[in-house]
PDB file of C-alpha atoms in Angstrom:
ATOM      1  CA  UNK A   1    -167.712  -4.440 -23.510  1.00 54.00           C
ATOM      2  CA  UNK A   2    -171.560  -4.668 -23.542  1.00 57.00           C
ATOM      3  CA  UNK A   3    -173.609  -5.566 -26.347  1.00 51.00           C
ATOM      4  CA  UNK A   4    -174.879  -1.883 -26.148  1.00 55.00           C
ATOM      5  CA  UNK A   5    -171.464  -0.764 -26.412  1.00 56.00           C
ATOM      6  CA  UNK A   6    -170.293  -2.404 -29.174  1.00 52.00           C
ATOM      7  CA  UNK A   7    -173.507  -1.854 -31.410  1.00 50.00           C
ATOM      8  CA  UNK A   8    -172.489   1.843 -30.310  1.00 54.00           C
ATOM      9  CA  UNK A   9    -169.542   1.362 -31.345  1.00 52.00           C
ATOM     10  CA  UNK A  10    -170.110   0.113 -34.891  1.00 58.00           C
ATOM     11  CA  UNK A  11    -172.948   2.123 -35.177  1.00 60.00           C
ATOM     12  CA  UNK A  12    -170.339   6.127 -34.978  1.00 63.00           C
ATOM     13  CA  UNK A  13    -167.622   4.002 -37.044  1.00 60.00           C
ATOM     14  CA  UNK A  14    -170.317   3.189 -39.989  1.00 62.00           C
ATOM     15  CA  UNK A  15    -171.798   6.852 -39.558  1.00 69.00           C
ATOM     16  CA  UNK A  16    -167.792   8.191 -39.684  1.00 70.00           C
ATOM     17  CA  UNK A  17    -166.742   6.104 -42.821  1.00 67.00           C
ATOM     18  CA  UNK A  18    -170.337   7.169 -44.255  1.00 64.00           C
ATOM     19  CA  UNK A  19    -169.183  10.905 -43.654  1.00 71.00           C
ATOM     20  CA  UNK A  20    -165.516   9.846 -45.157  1.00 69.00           C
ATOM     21  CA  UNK A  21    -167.298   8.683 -48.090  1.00 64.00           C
ATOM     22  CA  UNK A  22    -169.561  11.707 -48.958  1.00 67.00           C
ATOM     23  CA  UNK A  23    -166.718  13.914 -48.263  1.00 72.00           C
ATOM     24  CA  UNK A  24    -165.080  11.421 -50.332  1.00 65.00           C
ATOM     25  CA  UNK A  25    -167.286  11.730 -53.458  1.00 63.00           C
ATOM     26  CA  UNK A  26    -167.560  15.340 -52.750  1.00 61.00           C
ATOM     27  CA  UNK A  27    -164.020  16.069 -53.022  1.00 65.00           C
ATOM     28  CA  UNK A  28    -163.574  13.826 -56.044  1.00 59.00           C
ATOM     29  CA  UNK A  29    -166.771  15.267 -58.323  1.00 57.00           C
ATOM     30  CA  UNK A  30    -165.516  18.600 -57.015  1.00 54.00           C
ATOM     31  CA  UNK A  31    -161.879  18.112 -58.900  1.00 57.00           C
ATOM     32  CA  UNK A  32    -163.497  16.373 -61.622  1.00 54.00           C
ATOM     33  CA  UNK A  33    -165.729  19.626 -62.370  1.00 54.00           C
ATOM     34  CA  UNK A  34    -163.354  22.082 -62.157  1.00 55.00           C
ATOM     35  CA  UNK A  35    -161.063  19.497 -64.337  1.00 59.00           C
ATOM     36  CA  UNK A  36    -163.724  19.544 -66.964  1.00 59.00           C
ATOM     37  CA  UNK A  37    -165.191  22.516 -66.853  1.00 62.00           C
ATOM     38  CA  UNK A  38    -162.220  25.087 -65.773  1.00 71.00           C
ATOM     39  CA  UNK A  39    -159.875  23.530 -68.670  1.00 81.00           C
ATOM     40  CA  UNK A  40    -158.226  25.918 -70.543  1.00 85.00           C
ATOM     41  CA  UNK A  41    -159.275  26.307 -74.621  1.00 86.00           C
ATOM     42  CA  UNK A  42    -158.413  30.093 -74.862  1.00 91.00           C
ATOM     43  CA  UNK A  43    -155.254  31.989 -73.973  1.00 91.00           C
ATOM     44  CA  UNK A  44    -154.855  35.962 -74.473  1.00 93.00           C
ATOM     45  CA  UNK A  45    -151.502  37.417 -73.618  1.00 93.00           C
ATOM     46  CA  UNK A  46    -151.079  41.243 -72.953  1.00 93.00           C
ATOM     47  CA  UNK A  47    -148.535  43.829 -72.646  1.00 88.00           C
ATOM     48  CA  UNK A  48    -145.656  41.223 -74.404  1.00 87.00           C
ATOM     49  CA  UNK A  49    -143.225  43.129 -76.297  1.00 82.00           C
ATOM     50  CA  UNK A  50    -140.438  41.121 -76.551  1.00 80.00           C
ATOM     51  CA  UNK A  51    -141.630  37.621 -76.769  1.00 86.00           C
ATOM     52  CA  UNK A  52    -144.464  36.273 -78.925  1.00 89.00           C
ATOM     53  CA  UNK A  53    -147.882  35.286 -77.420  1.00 92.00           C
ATOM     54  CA  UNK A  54    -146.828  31.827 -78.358  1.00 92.00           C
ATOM     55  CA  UNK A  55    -143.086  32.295 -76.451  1.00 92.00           C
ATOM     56  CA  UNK A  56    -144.942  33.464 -73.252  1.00 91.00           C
ATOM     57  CA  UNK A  57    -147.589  30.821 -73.475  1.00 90.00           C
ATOM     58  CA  UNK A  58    -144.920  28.019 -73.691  1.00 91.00           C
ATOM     59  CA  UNK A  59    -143.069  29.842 -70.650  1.00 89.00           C
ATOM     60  CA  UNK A  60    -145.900  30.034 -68.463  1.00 88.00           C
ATOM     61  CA  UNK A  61    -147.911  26.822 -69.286  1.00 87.00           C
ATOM     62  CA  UNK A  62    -144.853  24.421 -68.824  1.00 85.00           C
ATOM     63  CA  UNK A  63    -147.069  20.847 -67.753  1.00 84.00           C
ATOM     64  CA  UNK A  64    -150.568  19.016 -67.541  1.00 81.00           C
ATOM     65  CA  UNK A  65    -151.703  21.261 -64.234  1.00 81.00           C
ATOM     66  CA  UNK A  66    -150.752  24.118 -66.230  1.00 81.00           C
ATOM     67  CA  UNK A  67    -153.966  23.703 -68.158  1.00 84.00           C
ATOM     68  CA  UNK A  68    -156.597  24.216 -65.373  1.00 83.00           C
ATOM     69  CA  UNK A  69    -157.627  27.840 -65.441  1.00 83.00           C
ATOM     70  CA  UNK A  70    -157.620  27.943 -61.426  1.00 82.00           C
ATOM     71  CA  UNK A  71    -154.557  26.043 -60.975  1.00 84.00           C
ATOM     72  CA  UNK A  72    -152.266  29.003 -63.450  1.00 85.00           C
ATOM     73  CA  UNK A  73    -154.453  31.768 -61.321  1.00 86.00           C
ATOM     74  CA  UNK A  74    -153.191  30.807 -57.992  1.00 85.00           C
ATOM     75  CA  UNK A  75    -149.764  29.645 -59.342  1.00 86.00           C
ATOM     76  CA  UNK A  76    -148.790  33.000 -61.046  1.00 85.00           C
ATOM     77  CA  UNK A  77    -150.602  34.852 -58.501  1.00 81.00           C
ATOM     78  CA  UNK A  78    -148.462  38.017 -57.283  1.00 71.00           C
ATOM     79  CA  UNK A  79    -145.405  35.848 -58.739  1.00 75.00           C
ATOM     80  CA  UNK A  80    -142.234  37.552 -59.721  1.00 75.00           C
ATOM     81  CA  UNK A  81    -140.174  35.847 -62.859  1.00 76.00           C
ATOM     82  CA  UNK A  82    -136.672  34.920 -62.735  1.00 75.00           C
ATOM     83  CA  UNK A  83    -134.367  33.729 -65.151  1.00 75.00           C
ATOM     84  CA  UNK A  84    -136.378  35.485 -68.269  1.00 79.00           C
ATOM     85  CA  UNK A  85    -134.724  38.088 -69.475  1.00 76.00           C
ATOM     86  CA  UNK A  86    -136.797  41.493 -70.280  1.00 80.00           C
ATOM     87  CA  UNK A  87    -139.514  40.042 -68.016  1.00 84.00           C
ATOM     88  CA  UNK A  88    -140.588  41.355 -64.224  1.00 83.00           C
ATOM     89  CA  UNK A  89    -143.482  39.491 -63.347  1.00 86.00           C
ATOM     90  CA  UNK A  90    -146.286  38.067 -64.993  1.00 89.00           C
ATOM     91  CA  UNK A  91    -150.219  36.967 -63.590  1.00 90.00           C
ATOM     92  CA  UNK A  92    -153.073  35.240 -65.053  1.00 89.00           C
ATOM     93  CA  UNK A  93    -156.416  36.524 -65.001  1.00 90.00           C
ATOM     94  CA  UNK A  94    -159.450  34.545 -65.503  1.00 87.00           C
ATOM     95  CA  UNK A  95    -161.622  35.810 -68.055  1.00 89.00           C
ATOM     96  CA  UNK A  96    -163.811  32.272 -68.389  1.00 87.00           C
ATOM     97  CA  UNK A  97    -163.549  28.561 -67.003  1.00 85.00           C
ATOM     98  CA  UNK A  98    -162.026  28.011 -70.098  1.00 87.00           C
ATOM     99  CA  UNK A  99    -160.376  31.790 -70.789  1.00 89.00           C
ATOM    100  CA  UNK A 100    -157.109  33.304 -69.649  1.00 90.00           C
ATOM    101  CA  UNK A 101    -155.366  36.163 -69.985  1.00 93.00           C
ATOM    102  CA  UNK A 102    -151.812  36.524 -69.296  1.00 91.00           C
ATOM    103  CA  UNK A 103    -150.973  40.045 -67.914  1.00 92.00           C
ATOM    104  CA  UNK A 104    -146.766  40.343 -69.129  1.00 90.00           C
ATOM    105  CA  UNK A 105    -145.252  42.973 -67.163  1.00 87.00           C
ATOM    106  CA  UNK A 106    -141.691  43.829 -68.973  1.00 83.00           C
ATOM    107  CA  UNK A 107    -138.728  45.950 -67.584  1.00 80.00           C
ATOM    108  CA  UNK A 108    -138.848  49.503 -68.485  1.00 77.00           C
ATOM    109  CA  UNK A 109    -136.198  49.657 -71.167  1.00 83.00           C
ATOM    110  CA  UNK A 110    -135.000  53.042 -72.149  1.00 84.00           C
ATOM    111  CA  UNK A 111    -132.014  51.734 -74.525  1.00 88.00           C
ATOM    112  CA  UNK A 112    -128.870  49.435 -74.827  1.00 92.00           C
ATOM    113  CA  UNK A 113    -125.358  49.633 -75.483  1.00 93.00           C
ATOM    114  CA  UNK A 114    -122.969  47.279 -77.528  1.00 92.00           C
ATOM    115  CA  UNK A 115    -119.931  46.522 -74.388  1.00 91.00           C
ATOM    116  CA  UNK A 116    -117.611  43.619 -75.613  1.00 88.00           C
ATOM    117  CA  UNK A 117    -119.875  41.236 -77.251  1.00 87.00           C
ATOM    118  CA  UNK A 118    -122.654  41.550 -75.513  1.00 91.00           C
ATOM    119  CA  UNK A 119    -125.670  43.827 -75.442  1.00 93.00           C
ATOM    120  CA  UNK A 120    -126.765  45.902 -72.328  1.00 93.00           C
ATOM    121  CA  UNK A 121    -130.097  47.370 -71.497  1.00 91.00           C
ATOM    122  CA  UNK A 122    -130.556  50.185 -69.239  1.00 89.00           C
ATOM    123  CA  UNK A 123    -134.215  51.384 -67.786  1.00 85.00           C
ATOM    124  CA  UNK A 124    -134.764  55.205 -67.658  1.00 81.00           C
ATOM    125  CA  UNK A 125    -132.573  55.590 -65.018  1.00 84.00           C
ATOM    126  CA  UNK A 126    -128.934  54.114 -66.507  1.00 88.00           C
ATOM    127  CA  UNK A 127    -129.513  51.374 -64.368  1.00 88.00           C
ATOM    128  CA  UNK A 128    -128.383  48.010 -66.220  1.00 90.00           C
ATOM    129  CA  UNK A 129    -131.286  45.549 -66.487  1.00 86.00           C
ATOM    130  CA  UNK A 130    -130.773  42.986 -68.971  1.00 85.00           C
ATOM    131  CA  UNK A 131    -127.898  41.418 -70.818  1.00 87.00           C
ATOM    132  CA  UNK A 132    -128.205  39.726 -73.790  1.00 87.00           C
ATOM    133  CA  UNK A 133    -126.275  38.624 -77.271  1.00 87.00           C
ATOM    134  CA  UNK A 134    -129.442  39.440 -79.065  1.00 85.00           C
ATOM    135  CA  UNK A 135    -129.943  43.215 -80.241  1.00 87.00           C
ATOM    136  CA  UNK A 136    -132.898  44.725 -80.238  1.00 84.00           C
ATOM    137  CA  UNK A 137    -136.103  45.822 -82.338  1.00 81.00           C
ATOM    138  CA  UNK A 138    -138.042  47.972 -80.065  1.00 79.00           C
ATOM    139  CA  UNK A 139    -135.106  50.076 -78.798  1.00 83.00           C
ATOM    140  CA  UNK A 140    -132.662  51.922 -79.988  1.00 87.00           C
ATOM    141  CA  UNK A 141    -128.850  50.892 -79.802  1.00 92.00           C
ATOM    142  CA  UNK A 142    -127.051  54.072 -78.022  1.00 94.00           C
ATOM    143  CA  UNK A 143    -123.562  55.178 -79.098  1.00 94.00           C
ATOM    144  CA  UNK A 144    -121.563  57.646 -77.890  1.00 92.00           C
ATOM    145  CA  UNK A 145    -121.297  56.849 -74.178  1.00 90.00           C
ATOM    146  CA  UNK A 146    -117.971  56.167 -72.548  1.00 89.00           C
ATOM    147  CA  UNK A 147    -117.705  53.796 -69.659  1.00 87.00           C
ATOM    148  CA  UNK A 148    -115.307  51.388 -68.838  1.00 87.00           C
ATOM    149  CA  UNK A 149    -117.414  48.128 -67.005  1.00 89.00           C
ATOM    150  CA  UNK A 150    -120.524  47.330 -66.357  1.00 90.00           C
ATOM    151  CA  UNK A 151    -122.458  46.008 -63.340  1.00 90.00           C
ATOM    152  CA  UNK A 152    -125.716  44.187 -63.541  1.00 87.00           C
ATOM    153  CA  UNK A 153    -128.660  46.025 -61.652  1.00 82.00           C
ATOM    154  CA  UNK A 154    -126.398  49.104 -61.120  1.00 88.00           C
ATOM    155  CA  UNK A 155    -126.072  52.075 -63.204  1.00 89.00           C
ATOM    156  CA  UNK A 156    -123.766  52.805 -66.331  1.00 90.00           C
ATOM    157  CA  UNK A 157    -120.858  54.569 -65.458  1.00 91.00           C
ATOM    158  CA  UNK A 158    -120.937  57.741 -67.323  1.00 89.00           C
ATOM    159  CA  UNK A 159    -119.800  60.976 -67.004  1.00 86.00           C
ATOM    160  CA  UNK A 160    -122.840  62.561 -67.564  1.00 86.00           C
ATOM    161  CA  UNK A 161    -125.958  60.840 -65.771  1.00 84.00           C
ATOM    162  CA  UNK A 162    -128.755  63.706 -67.596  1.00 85.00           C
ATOM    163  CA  UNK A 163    -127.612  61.588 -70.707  1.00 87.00           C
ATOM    164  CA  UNK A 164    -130.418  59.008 -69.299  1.00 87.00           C
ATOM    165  CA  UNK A 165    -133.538  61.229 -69.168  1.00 83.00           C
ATOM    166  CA  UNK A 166    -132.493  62.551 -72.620  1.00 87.00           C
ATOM    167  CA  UNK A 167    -132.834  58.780 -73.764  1.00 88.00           C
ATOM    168  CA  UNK A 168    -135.773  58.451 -72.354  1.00 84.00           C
ATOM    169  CA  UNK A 169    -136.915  61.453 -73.939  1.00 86.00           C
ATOM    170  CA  UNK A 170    -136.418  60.815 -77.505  1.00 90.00           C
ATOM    171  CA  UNK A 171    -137.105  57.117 -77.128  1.00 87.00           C
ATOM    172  CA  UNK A 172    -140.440  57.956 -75.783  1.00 86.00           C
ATOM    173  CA  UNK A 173    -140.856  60.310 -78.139  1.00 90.00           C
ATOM    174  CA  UNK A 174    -140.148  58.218 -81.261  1.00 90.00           C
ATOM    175  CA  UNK A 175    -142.066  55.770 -79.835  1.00 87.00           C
ATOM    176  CA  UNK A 176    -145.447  58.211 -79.472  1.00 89.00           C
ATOM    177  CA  UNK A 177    -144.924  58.869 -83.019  1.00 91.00           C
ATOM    178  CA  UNK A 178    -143.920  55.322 -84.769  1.00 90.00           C
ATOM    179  CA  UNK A 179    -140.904  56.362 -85.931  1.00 91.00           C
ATOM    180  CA  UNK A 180    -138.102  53.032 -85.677  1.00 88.00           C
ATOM    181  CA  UNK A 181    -134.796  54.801 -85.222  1.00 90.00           C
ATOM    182  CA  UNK A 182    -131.617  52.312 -85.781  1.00 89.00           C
ATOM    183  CA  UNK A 183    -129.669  53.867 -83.247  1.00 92.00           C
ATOM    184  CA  UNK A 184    -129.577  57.466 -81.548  1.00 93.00           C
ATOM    185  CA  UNK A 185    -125.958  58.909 -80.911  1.00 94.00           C
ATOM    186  CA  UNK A 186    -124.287  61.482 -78.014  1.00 93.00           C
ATOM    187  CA  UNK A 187    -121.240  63.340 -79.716  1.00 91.00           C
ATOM    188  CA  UNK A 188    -118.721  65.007 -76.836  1.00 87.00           C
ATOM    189  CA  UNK A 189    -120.764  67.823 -76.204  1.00 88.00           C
ATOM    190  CA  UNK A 190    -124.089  65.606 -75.865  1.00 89.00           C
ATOM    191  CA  UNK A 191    -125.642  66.953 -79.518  1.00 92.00           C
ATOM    192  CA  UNK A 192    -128.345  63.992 -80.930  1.00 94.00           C
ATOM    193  CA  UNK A 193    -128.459  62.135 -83.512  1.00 95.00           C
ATOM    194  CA  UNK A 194    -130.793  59.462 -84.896  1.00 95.00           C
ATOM    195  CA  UNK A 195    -130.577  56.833 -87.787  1.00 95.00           C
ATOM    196  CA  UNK A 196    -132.690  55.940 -89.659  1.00 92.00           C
ATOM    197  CA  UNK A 197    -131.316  53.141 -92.408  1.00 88.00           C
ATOM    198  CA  UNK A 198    -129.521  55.620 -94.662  1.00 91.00           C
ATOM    199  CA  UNK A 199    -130.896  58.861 -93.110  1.00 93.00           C
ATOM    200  CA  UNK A 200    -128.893  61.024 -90.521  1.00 94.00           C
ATOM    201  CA  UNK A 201    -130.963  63.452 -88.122  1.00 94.00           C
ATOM    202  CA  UNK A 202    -129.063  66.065 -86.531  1.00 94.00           C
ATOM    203  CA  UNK A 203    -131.233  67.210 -83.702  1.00 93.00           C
ATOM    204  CA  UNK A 204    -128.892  69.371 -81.495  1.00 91.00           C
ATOM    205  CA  UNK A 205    -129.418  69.516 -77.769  1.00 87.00           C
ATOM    206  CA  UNK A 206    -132.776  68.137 -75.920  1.00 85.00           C
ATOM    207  CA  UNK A 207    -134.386  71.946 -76.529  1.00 85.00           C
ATOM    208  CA  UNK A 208    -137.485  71.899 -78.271  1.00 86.00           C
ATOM    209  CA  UNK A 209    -136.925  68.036 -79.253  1.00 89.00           C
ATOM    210  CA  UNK A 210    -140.541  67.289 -78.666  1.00 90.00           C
ATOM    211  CA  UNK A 211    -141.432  70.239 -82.040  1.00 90.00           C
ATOM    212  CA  UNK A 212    -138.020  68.541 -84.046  1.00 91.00           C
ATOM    213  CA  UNK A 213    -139.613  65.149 -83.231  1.00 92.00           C
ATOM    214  CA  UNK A 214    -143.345  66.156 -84.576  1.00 91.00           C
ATOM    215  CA  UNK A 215    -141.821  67.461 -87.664  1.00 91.00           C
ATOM    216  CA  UNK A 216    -139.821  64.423 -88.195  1.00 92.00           C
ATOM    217  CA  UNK A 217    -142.825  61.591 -88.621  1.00 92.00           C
ATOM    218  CA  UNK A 218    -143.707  64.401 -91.906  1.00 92.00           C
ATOM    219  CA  UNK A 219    -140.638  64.610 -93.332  1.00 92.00           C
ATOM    220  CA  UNK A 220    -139.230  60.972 -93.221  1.00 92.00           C
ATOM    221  CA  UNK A 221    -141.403  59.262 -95.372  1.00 92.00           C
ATOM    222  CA  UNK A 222    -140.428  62.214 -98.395  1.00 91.00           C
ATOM    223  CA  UNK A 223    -136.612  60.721 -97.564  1.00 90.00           C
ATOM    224  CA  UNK A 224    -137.099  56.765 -98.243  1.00 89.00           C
ATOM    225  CA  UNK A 225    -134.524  55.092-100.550  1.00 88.00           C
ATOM    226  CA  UNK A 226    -132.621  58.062-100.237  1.00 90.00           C
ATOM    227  CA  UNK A 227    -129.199  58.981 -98.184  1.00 92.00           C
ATOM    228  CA  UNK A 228    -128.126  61.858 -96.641  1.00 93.00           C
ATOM    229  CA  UNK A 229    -128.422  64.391 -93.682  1.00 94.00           C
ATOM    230  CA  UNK A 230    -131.007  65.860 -91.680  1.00 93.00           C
ATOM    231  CA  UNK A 231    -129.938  68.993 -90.330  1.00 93.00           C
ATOM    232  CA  UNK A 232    -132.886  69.881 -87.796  1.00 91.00           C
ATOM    233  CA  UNK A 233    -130.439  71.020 -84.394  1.00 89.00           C
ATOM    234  CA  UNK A 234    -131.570  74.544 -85.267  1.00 87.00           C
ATOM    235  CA  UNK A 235    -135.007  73.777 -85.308  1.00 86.00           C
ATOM    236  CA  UNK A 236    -137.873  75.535 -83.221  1.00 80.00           C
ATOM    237  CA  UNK A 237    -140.981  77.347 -83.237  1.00 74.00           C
ATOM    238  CA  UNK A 238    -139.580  80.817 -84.818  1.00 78.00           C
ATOM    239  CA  UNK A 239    -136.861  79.780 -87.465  1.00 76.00           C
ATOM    240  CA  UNK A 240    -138.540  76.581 -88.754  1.00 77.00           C
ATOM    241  CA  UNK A 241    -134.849  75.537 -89.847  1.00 83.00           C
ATOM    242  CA  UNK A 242    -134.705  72.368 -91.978  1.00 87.00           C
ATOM    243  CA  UNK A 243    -132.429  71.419 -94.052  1.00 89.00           C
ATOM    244  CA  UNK A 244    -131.239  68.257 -95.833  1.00 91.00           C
ATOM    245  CA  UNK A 245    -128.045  67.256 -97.593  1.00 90.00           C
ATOM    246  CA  UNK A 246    -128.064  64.214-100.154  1.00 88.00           C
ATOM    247  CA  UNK A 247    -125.164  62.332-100.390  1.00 85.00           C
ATOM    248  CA  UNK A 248    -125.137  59.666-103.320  1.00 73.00           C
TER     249      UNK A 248
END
């Protein structure tokens, strides 16, 4: 090899570690930027029912990479959860470097039934969602339906399947008006009722439940500390019939 060749030579490998180098640098003040400036100081959660901001903060920010705003983006991005019951995906939005927002998106849950000693939620459609040995607070314990098993992910074996829309109905309903019913129960010929603590609320058959339901927010708070039942089955537009029964 020529003296020409070799100065060449050593002349691309100094200009190709040079290049290595910058890139080098670049990459390296690059991470230590968005390390610095992209770490996270603020955390909003939304649309959490049940879990606390705190419980889905612990879930989804688990280690030290967890902390860079960029790194939870692309890590929760379009992610479905597993293993976390009530819980159907989740994302994380950037708001700031240093903001987040984690977007909770929960399984619709219509209601749940006591079956051995566990407790089963359904979604609108009867289909079984969730098991847990934890009641609930947000919905409604259902009695009254008759089944004989249960199958995760498939629906509840009932007789009558309309049951489920009339669930969703009233718990919808109740919900719309902030009125925390105990538990709702389905006699044998599918006539509602709803508890609330000591008060019983007869409301019949699913006909003119959303008029029953508007009266109801007005007349419960006149019935606190008291027991007895709320005969409103008979209730619509016309008659106006309420009626209730104290029972000491």
């Amino acid at each position: 090899m020529s003296f020409g060749e070799l100065f060449f030579l050593h002349k691309s490998l100094f200009i190709i570690g040079a290049i290595l180098l910058i890139l080098f640098i670049g990459i390296m003040s690059a991470l230590a930027y968005v390390s610095h400036n992209y770490s996270i100081t603020n955390v909003y959660v939304d649309g959490n029912i049940h879990y606390t901001d705190e419980e889905i903060m612990n879930m989804v920010m688990t280690d030290k990479l967890d902390k860079n705003s960029l790194y939870l983006s692309m890590k929760y991005r379009n992610k479905e959860i597993t293993g976390i019951p009530f819980i159907e995906k989740m994302d994380v939005e950037i708001m700031a470097p240093d903001t987040v927002r984690i977007n909770v998106y929960e399984k619709a849950i219509a209601g749940y039934v006591k079956y051995l000693d566990r407790y089963i939620y359904f979604d609108r459609d009867g289909i079984v969602v969730e098991t847990s040995t934890e009641p609930s607070d947000d919905v409604p314990l259902v009695l009254g339906l008759n089944f004989e098993y249960i199958v995760l992910h498939e629906k509840l074996p009932v007789e009558n399947e309309n049951v489920f829309s009339e669930i969703l109905d009233i718990t919808q309903l109740l919900r719309k008006y902030d009125l925390n019913a105990d538990k709702i129960f389905f006699d044998s010929d599918y006539h509602l009722y709803v508890y609330f603590e000591n008060v019983e609320v007869s409301l019949g058959t699913n006909d003119n439940i959303d008029e029953k339901v508007i009266q109801l927010q007005y007349i419960l708070p006149n019935l606190q500390g008291k027991t007895g039942i709320l005969e409103m089955s008979e209730y619509d537009a016309n008659t106006q019939n309420i009626t209730f029964e104290e029972k000491n």
